[in-house]
Coordinates of C-alpha atoms in Angstrom, one line a residue:
X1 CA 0.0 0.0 0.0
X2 CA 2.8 2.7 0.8
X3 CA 4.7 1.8 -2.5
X4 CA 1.4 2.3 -4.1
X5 CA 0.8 5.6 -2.3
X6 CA 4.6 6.9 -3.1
X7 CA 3.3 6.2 -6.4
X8 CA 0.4 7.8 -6.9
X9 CA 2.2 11.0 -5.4
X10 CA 5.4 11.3 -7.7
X11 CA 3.8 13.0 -10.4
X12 CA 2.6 15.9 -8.5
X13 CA 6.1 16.1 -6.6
X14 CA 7.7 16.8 -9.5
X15 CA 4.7 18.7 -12.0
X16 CA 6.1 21.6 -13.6
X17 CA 3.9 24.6 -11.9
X18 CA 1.1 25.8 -13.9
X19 CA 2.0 28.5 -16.3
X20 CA 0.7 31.5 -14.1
X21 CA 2.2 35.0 -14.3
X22 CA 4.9 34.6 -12.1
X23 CA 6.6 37.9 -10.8
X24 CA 10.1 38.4 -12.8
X25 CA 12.6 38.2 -9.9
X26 CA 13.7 41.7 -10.3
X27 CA 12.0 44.1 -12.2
X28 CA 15.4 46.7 -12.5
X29 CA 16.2 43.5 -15.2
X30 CA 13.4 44.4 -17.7
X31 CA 13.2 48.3 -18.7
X32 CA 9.4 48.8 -20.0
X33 CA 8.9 48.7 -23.7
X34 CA 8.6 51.3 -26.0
X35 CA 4.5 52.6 -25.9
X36 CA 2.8 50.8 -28.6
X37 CA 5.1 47.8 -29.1
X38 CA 4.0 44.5 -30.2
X39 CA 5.6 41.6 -30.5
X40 CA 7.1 41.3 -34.2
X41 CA 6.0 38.7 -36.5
X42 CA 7.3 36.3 -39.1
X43 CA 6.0 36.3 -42.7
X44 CA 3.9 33.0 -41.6
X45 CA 2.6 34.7 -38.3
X46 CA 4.5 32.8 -35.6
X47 CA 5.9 35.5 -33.2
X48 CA 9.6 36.5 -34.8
X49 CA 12.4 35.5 -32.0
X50 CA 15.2 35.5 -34.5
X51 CA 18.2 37.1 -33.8
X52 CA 21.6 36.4 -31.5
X53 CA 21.0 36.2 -27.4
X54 CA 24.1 35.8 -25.9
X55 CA 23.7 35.6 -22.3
X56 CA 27.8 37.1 -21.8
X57 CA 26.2 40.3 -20.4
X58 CA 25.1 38.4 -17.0
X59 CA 28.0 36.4 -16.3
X60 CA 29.0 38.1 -13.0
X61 CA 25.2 36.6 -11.8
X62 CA 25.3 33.3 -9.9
X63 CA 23.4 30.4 -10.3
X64 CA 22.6 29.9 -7.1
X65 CA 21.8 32.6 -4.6
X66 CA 24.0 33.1 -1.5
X67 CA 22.8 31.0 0.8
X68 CA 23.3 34.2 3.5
X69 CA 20.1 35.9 1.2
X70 CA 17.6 33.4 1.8
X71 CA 14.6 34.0 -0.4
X72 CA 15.5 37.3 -1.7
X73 CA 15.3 38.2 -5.4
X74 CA 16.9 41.5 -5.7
X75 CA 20.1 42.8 -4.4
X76 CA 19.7 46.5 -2.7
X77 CA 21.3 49.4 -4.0
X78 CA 24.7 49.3 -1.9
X79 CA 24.9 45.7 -2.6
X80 CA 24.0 46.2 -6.3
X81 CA 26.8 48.6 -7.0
X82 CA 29.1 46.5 -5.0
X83 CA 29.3 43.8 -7.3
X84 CA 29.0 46.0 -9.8
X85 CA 32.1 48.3 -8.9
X86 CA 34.0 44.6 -8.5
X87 CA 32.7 43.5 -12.3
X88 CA 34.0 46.9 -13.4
X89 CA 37.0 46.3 -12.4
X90 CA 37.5 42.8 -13.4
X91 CA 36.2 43.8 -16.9
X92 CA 39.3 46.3 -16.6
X93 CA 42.2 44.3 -15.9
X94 CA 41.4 41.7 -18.6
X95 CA 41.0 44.4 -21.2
X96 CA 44.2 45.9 -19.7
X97 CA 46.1 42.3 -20.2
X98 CA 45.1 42.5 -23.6
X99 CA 46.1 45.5 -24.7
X100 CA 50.1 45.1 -23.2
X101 CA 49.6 41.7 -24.9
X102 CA 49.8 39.2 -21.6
X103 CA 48.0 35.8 -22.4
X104 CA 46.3 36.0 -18.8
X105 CA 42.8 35.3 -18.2
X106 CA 41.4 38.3 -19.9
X107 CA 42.5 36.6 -23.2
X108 CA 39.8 34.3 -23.0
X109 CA 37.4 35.2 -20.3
X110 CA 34.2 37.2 -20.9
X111 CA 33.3 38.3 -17.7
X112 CA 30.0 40.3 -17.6
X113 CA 27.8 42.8 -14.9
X114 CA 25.7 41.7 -12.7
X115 CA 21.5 41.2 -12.9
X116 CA 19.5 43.0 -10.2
X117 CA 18.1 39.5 -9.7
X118 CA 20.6 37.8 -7.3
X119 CA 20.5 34.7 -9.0
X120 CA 19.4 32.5 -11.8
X121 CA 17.5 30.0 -9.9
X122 CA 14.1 31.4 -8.3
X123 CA 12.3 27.8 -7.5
X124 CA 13.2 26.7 -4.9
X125 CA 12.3 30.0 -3.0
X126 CA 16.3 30.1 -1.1
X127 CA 17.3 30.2 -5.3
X128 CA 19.5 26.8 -5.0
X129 CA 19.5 23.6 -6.1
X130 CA 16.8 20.9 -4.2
X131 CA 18.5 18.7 -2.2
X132 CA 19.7 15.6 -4.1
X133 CA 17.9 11.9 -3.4
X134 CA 20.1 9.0 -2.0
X135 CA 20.9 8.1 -6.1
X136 CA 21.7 11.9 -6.7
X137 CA 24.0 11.7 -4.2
X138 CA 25.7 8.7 -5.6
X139 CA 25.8 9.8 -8.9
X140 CA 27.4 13.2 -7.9
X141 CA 30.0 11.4 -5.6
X142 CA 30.9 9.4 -8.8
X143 CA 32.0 11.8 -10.8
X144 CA 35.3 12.4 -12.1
X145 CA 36.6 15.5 -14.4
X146 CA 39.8 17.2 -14.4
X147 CA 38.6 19.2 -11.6
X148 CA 38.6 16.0 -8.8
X149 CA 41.1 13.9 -10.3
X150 CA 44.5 13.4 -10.2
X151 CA 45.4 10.4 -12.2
X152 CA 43.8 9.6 -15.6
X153 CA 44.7 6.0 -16.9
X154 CA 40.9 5.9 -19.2
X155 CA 38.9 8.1 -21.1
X156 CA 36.0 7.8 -18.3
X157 CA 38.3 9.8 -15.9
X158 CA 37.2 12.8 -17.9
X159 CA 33.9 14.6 -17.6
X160 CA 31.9 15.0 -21.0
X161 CA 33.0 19.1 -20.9
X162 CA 36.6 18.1 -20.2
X163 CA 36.2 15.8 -23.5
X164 CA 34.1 18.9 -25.1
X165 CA 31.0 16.7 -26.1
X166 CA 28.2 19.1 -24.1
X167 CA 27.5 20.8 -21.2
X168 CA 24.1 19.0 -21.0
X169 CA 20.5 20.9 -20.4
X170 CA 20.1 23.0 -18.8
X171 CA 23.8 24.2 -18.7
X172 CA 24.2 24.5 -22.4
X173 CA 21.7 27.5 -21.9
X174 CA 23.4 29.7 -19.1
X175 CA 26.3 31.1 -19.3
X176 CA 30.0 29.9 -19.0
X177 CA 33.5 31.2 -19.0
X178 CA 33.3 32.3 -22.6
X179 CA 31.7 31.6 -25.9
X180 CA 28.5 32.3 -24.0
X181 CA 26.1 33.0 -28.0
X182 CA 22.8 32.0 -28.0
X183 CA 21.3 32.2 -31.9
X184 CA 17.4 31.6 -32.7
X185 CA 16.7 30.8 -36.2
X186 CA 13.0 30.0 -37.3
X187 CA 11.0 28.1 -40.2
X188 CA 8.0 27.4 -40.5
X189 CA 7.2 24.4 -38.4
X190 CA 10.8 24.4 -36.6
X191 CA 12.4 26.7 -34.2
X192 CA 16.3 26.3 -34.1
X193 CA 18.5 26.9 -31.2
X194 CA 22.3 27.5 -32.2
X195 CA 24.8 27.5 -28.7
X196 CA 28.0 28.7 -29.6
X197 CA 29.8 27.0 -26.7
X198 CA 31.1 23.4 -28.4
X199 CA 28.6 24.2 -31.3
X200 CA 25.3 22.5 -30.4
X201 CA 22.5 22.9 -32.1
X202 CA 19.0 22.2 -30.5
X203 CA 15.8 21.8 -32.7
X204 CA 12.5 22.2 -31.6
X205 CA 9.9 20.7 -33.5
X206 CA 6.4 22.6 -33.5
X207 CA 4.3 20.0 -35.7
X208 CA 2.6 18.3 -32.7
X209 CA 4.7 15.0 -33.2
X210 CA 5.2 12.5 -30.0
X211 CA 8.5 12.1 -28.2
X212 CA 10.6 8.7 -29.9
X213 CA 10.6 6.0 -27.8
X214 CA 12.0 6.1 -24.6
X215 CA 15.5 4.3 -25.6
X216 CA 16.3 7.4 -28.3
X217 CA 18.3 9.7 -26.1
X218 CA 20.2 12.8 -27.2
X219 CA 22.5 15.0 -25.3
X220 CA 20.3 17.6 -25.0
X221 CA 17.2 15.9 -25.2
X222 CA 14.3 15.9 -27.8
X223 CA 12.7 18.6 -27.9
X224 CA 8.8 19.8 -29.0
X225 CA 7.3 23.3 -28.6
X226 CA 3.9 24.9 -29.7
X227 CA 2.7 28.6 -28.9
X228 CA 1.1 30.2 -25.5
X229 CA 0.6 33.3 -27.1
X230 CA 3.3 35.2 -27.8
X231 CA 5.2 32.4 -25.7
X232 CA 7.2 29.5 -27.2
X233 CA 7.0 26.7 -25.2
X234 CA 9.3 23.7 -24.8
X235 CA 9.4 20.6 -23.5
X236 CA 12.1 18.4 -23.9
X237 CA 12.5 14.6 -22.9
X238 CA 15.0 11.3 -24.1
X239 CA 18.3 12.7 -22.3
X240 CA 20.9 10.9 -22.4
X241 CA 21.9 9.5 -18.6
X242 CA 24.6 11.5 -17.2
X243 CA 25.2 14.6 -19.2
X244 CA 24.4 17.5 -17.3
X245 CA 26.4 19.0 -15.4
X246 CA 24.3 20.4 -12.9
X247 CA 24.2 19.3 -9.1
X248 CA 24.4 15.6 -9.6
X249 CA 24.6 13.4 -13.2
X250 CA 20.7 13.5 -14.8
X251 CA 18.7 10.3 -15.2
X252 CA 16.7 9.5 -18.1
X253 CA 14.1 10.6 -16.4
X254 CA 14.6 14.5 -16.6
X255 CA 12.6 17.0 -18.0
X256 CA 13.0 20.1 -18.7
X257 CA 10.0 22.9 -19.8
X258 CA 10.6 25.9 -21.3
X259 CA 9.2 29.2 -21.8
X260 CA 10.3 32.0 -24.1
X261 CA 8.2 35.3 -23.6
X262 CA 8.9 39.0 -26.0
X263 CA 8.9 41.4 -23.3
X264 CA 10.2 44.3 -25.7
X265 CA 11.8 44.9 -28.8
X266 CA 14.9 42.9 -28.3
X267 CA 14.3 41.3 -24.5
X268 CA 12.8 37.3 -23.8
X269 CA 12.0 36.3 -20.8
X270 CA 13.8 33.2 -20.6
X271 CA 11.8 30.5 -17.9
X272 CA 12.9 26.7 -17.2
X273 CA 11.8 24.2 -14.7
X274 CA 13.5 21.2 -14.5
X275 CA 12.3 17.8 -12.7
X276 CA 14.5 14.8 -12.3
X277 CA 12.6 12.9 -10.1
X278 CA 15.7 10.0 -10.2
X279 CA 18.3 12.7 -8.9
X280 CA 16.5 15.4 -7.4
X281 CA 14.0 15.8 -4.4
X282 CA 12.2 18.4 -6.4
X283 CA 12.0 20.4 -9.9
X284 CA 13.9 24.0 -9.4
X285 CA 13.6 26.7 -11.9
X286 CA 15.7 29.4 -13.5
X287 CA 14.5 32.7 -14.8
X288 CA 16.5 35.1 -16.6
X289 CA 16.2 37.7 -19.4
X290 CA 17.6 37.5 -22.5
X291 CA 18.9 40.7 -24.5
X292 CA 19.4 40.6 -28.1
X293 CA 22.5 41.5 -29.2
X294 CA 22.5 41.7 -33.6
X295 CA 26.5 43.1 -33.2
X296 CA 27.3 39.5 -31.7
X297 CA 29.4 37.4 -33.4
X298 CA 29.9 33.5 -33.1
X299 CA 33.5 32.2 -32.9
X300 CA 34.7 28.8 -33.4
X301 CA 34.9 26.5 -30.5
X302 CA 37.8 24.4 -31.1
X303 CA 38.8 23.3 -27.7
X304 CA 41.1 20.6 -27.8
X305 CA 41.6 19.6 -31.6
X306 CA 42.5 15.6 -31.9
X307 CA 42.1 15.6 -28.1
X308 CA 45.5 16.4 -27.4
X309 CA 45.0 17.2 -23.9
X310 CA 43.0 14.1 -22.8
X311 CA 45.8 11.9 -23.8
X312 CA 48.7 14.1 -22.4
X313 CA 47.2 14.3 -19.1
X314 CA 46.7 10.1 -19.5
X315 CA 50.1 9.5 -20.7
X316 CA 51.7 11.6 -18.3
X317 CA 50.2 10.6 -14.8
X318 CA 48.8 6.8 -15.9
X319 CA 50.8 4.3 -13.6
X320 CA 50.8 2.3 -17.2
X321 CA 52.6 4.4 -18.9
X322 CA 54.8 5.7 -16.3
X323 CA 55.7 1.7 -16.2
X324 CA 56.7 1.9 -19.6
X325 CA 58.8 4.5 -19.6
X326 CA 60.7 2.9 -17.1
X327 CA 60.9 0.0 -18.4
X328 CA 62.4 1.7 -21.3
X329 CA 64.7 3.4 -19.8
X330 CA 65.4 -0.2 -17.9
X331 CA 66.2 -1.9 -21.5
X332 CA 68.6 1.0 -22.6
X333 CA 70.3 0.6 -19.5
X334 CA 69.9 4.3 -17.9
X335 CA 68.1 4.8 -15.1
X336 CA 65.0 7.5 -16.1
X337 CA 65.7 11.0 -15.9
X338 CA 63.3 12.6 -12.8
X339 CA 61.0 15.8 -13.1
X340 CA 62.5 18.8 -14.7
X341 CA 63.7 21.7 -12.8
X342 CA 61.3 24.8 -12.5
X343 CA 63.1 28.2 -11.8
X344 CA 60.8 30.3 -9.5
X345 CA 61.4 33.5 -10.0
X346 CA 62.9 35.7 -6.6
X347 CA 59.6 37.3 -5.0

């Protein structure tokens, strides 16, 4: 009887919240429209959200709130201009570094301002991630990038963004360290989602068509939309186990909904919630607006070309190939040369 009951109470746990008119977590984030504006439309009437939306602008935002904030949405003035005055500055060294031609962190980097909003998840109401369930929390403890790991003898020692294969849903959609374009392209029938960050390309089908069967999995899922209004909305399903790199690995179970809402002549509200009900105690949410930007330009994301990296840092700290060298170095008769010397410069 309890399994039954646990059962017959999973899908509310994790339904997505109906689509009510939620407040935007800070309104400082969307300036009011021009009087008379109206949401642009394409030649076959669908509402026209073409156009580049990088999110690079609200970098310096966290993902999660500080925990210190509890449920609060908007930082106050002092605290605003804060962060701003330390984004300012950041923003100013790297361009400095740059332009006295120092390969620092300014070379790559695209550090942004800060939102009002004082961070990207809303739902829960403390704005972090639900806590994880007992498989979450395996999952997370299980995995291994070249942030946690020391020695790499296999290729599953790497993460799947260390091996530059996806960020997974709904990381692909937020920002990063860089290469942070967003590019909507539309047809009728078909709405198109370019990410310029390892060059994924989402496509959201709007002809009414079912999800594939459950064992067709994707990185970033399979998605299908259809119009609230002005709103695109999206659900995708068939993710491929543990992609995302979010709080813990995501099940095939995870699903994410999301909605795309004109708020002015070149702003979206961008909303997701996203339910795991394998990894995650609960569905969170993120809420964030988008500006579009027509000057932004994508760039190519090479990363590591021929995966250069992923086999030096295997070949250099394996125990199997360390044996090999010495066993080399054993056959020539020398005994192997140890560790090069590093000057450190005085100071």
């Amino acid at each position: 009887m309890k399994l039954r009951l646990l059962a017959a109470a999973l899908p509310l746990l994790f339904a997505v919240p109906a689509f009510a008119e939620d407040p935007v977590p800070s309104a400082k984030d969307y300036p009011a429209p021009p009087a008379g504006w109206k949401v642009a439309r394409t030649a076959w009437g669908d509402p026209d959200l073409r156009g580049q939306w990088p999110v690079d602008y609200m970098a310096a935002t966290p993902r999660e709130r500080p925990a210190d904030l509890g449920s609060r949405t908007e930082w106050t003035e002092e605290e605003y201009q804060e962060r701003l005055g330390a984004a300012e500055q950041r923003i100013g060294l790297e361009a400095a570094q740059d332009r006295v031609g120092i390969l620092g962190m300014g070379h790559w980097r695209e550090d942004g301002r800060p939102l009002w909003q004082t961070s990207m998840i809303v739902e829960p109401a403390n704005g972090r991630y639900p806590p994880l369930t007992e498989e979450g929390k395996r999952a997370a403890a299980g995995v291994k990038t070249s942030w946690n790991t020391v020695v790499f003898d296999k290729i599953s020692d790497f993460g799947v963004f260390d091996r530059c294969l996806t960020r997974g849903m709904p990381s692909s959609m937020l920002t990063g360290a860089y290469n942070m374009g967003i590019r909507v392209m539309q047809s009728p029938g078909l709405v198109v989602i370019g990410l310029e960050m390892i060059h994924e390309t989402r496509k959201v089908y709007l002809d009414g068509r079912a999800a594939p069967p459950p064992e067709v999995t994707d990185y970033l899922g399979y998605s299908r939309g259809h119009w609230d209004g002005d709103t695109l909305v999206i659900e995708t399903t068939n993710f491929t186990p543990g992609i995302s790199n979010g709080p813990a690995p995501n099940s095939d179970k995870m699903k994410v909904i999301e909605r795309l809402t004109p708020v002015g002549p070149d702003q979206i509200r961008y909303e997701a919630w996203i339910e795991d009900p394998v990894m995650l105690t609960s569905a969170y949410k993120i809420d964030i607006p988008w500006r579009r930007n027509p000057a932004y330009e994508f760039y190519e994301y090479a990363c590591h070309e021929g995966n250069v990296q992923i086999r030096g840092y295997i070949t250099s700290t394996s125990p199997r190939f360390e044996a090999q060298r010495q066993a080399k170095w054993s056959a020539q008769g020398e005994e192997a040369p140890g560790p090069p010397e590093i000057a450190v410069p005085p100071g």
